[in-house]
Short mmCIF file of C-alpha atoms in Angstrom, two decimals:
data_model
loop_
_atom_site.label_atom_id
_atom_site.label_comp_id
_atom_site.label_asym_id
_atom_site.label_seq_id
_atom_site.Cartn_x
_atom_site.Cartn_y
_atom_site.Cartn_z
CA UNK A 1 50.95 402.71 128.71
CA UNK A 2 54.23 401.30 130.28
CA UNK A 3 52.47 401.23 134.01
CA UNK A 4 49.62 399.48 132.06
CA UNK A 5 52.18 396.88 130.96
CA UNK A 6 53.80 396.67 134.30
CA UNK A 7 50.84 396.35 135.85
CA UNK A 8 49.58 393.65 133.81
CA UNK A 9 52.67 391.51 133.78
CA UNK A 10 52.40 391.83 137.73
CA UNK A 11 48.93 390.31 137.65
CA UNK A 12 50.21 387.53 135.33
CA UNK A 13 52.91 386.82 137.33
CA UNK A 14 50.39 386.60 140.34
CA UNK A 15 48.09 384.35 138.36
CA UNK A 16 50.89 382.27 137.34
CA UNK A 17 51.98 381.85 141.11
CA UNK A 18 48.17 380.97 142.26
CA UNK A 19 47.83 378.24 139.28
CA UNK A 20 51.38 376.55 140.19
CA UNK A 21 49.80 376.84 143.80
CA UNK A 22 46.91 375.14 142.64
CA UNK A 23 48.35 372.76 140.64
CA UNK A 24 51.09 371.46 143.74
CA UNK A 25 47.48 371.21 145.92
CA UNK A 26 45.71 368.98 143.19
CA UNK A 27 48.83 366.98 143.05
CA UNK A 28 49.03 366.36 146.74
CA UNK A 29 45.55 365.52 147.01
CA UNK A 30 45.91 362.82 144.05
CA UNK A 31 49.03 361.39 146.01
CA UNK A 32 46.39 360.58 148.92
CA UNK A 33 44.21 358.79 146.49
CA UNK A 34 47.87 356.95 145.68
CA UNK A 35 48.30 356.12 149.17
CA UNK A 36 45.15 355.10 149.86
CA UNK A 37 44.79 353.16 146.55
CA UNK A 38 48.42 351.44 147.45
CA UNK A 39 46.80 350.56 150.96
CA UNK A 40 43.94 348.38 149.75
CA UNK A 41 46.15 346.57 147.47
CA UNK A 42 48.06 345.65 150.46
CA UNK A 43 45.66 344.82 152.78
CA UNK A 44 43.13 343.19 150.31
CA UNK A 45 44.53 339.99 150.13
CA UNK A 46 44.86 339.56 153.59
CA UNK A 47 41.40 340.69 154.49
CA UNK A 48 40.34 337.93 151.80
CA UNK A 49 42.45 335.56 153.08
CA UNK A 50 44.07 334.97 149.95
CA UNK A 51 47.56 333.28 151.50
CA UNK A 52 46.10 330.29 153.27
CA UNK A 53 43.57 330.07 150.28
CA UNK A 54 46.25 330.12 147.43
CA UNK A 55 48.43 328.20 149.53
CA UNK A 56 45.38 325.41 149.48
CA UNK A 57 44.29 325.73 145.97
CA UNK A 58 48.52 324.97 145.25
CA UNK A 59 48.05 322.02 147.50
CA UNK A 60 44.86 320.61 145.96
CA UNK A 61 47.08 321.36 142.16
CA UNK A 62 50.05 319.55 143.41
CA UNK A 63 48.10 316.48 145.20
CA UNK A 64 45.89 315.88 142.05
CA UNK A 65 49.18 315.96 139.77
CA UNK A 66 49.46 311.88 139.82
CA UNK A 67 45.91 311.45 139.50
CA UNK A 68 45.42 313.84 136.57
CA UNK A 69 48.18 312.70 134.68
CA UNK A 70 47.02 311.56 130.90
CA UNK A 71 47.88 307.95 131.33
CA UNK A 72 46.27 307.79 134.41
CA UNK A 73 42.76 309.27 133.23
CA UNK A 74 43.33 306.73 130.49
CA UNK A 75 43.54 303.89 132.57
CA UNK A 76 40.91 305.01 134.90
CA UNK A 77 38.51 305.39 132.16
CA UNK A 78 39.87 301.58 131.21
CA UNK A 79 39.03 300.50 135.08
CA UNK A 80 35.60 301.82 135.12
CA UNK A 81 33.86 301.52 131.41
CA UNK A 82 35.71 297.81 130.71
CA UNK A 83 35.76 296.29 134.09
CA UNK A 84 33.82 297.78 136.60
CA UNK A 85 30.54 298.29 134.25
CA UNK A 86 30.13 294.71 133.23
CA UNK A 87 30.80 293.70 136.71
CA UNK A 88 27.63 295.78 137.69
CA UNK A 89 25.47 293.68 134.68
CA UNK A 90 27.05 290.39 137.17
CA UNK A 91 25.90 292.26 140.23
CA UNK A 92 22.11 291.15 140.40
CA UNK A 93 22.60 287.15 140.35
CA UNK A 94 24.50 287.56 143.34
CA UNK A 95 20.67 288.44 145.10
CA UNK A 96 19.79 286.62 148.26
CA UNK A 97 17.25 285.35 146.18
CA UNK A 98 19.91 283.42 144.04
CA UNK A 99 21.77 282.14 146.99
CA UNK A 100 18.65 281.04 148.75
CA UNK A 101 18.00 278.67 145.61
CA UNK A 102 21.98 277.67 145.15
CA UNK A 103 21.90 276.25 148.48
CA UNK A 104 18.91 274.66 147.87
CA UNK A 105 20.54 272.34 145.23
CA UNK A 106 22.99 272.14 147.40
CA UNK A 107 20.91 270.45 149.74
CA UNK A 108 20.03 268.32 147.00
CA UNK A 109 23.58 267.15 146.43
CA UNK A 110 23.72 265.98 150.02
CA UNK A 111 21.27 263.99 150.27
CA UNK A 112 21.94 262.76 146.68
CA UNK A 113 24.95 261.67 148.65
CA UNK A 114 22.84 259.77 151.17
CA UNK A 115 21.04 257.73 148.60
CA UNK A 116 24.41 256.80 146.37
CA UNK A 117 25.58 255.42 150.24
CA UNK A 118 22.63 253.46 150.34
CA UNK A 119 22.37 252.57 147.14
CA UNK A 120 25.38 249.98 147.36
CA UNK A 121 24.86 248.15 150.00
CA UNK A 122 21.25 247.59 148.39
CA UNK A 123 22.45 246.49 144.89
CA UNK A 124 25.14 244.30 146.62
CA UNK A 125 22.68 242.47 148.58
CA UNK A 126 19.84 242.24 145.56
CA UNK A 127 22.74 241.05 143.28
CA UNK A 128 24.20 238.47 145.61
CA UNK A 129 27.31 240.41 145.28
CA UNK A 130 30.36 241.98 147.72
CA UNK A 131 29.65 245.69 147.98
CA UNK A 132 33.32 246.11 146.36
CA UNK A 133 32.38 243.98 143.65
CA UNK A 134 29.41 246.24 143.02
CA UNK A 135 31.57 249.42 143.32
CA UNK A 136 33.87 247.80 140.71
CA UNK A 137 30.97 247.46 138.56
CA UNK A 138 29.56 250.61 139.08
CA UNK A 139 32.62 251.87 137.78
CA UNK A 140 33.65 249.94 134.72
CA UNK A 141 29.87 250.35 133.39
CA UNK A 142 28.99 254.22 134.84
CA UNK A 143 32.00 255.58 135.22
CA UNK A 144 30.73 259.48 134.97
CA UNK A 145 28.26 258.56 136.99
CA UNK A 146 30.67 256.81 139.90
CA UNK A 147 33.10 259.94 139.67
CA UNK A 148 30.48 262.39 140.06
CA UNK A 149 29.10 260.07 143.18
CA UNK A 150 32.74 259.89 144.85
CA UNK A 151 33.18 263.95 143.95
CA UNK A 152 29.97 264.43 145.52
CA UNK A 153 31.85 265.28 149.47
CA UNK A 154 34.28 267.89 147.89
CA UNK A 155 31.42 269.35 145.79
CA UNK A 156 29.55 270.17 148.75
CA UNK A 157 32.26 271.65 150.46
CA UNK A 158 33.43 273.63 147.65
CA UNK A 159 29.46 274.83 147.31
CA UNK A 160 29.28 275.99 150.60
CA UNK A 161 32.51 278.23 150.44
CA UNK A 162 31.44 279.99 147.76
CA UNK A 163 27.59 280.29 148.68
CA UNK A 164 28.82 281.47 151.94
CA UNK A 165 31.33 284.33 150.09
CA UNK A 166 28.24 285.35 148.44
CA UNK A 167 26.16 285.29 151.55
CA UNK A 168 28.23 287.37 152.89
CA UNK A 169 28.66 290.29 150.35
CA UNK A 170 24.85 290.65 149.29
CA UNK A 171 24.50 293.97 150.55
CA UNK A 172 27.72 294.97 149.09
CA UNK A 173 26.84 293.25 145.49
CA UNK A 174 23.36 295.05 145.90
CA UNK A 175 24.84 298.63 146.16
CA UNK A 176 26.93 298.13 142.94
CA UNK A 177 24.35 299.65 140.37
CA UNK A 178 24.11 303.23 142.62
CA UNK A 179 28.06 302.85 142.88
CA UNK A 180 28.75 302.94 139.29
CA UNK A 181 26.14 305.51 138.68
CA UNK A 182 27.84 308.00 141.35
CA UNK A 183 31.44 307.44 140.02
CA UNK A 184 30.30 308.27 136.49
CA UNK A 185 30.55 311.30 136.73
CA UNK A 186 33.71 311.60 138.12
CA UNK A 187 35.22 309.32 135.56
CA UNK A 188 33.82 311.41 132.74
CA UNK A 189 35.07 315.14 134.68
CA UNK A 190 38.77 313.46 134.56
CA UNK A 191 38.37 312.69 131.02
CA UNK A 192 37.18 315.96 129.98
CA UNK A 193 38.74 318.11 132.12
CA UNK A 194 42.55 317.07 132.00
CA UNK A 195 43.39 319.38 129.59
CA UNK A 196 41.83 322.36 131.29
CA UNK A 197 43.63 321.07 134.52
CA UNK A 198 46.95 321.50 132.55
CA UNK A 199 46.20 324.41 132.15
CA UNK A 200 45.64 325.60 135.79
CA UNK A 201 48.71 323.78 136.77
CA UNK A 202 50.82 325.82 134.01
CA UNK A 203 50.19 328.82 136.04
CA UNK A 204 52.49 330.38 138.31
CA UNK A 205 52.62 329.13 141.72
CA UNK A 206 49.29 330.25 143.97
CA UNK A 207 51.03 331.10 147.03
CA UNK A 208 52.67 334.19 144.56
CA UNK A 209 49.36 335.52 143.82
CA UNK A 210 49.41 337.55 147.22
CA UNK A 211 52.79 339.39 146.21
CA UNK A 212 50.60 340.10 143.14
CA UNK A 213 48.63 342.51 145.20
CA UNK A 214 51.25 343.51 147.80
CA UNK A 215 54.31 344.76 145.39
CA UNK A 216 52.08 347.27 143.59
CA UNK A 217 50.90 348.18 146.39
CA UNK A 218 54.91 349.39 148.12
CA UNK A 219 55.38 350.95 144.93
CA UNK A 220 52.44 353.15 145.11
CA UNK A 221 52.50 353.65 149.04
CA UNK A 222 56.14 354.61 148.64
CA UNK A 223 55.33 357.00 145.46
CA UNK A 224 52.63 358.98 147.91
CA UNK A 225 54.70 359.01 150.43
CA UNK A 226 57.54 360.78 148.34
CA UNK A 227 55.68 363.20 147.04
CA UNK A 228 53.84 364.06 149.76
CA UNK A 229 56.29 364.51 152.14
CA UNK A 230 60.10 364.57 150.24
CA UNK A 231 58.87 366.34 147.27
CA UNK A 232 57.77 370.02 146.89
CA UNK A 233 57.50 371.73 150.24
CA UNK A 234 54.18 372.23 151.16
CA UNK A 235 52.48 376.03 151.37
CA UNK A 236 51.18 376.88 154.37
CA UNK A 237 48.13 378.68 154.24
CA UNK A 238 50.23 381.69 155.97
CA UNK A 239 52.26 381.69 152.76
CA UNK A 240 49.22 381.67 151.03
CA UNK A 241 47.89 384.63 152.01
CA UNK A 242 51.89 386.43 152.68
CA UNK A 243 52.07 386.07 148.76
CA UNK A 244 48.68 387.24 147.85
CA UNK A 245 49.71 390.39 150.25
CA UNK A 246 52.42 390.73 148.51
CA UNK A 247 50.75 390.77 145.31
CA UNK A 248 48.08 393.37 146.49
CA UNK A 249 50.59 395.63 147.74
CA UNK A 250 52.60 395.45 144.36
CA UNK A 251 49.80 396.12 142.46
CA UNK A 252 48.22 399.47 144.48
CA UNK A 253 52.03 400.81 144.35
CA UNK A 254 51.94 400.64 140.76
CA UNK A 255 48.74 401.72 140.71
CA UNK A 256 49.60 405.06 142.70
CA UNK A 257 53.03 405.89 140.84
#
């Protein structure tokens, strides 16, 4: 009964040796999973190009700061809906169409010019009268009339500065409506979005994102890497099967005594 004993707390012992054997191998092989886990955090954001990327998206944060501030969405919104949409219902009258039919009575007032020239000289003579004396009496009986007559040269002038202004902008005037319509958009985004752009901004800064990947990734390459190679020394498969001899031989001695 006491070899029985002896011989079964051998075989434990053996058993108990294989298993911590065992155990040390399933251990190294999940500190190469560590390792190779601990890699790919390094390299991934590199092979993604996440530094130049964050780096940008900080950038594009940073540069929209100004324009995404609250009282400058405000004002924007002020710009577009309570200036620059009522200037798109004034838009259409400055057609060619219009200005083709301005400087027609422009025309007019030239040669309504013409005939107020003439028109002296002719009353002077039918009246028996100096063409000064005529003027004078133009004046004291139709004086609206005689202002608008003598206004008539700076009218024209002041006509064709501004019919030429418009002449000039047409094109510009007639791409107003599509304008306003593609800016819409971005008017309302700024308005709706600010908050969530807050938001974004309130985050740490991009370019740290990287180190996000990279520091976990030391630690675990530098875990594998101590306990694969400064931890618990590694059994050679010559050890292996020294012990298990070992073991054997044990076990027949107590079996033959």
């Amino acid at each position: 009964m006491a070899r029985f004993i002896s011989i079964t707390h051998d075989l434990s012992n053996g058993c108990d040796e294989r298993g911590q054997q065992g155990a040390g191998m399933m251990i190294r092989r999940m500190m190469w999973v560590v390792l190779v886990v601990g890699l790919a955090l390094i390299a991934a954001p590199f092979a993604m190009g996440l530094p130049d990327k964050a780096a940008g998206g900080q950038d594009m944060i940073d540069a929209f700061e100004p324009i995404m501030d609250e009282e400058n969405v405000n004002t924007t919104v002020d710009y577009y809906y309570n200036v620059f949409v009522p200037l798109g219902e004034v838009a259409p009258a400055m057609s060619q169409e219009n200005i083709d039919r301005f400087n027609g009575y422009l025309a007019g007032f030239g040669a309504l010019g013409v005939d107020a020239d003439n028109m002296v000289p002719l009353l002077a003579g039918a009246m028996n009268m100096p063409e000064s004396d005529v003027q004078a009496l133009m004046g004291a009986q139709f004086p609206a009339m005689s202002q608008t007559l003598e206004g008539l040269p700076q009218m024209e002038e002041d006509f064709n500065g501004l019919l030429g202004l418009m002449g000039a902008n047409v094109v510009i005037f007639e791409r107003v409506p599509a304008g306003l319509a593609h800016y819409e958009p971005l008017v309302t985004t700024m308005e709706a979005e600010r908050e969530n752009y807050d938001k974004v901004a309130s985050l740490p800064d991009f370019r740290l994102f990287t180190w996000f990947f990279v520091i976990p990734g030391l630690i675990l390459v530098a875990a594998a890497v101590t306990g694969l190679f400064f931890g618990t020394p590694k059994v050679t498969e010559e050890e292996k099967v020294t012990e298990e001899e070992k073991v054997t031989e044990e076990q027949r001695v107590q079996l033959a005594s």
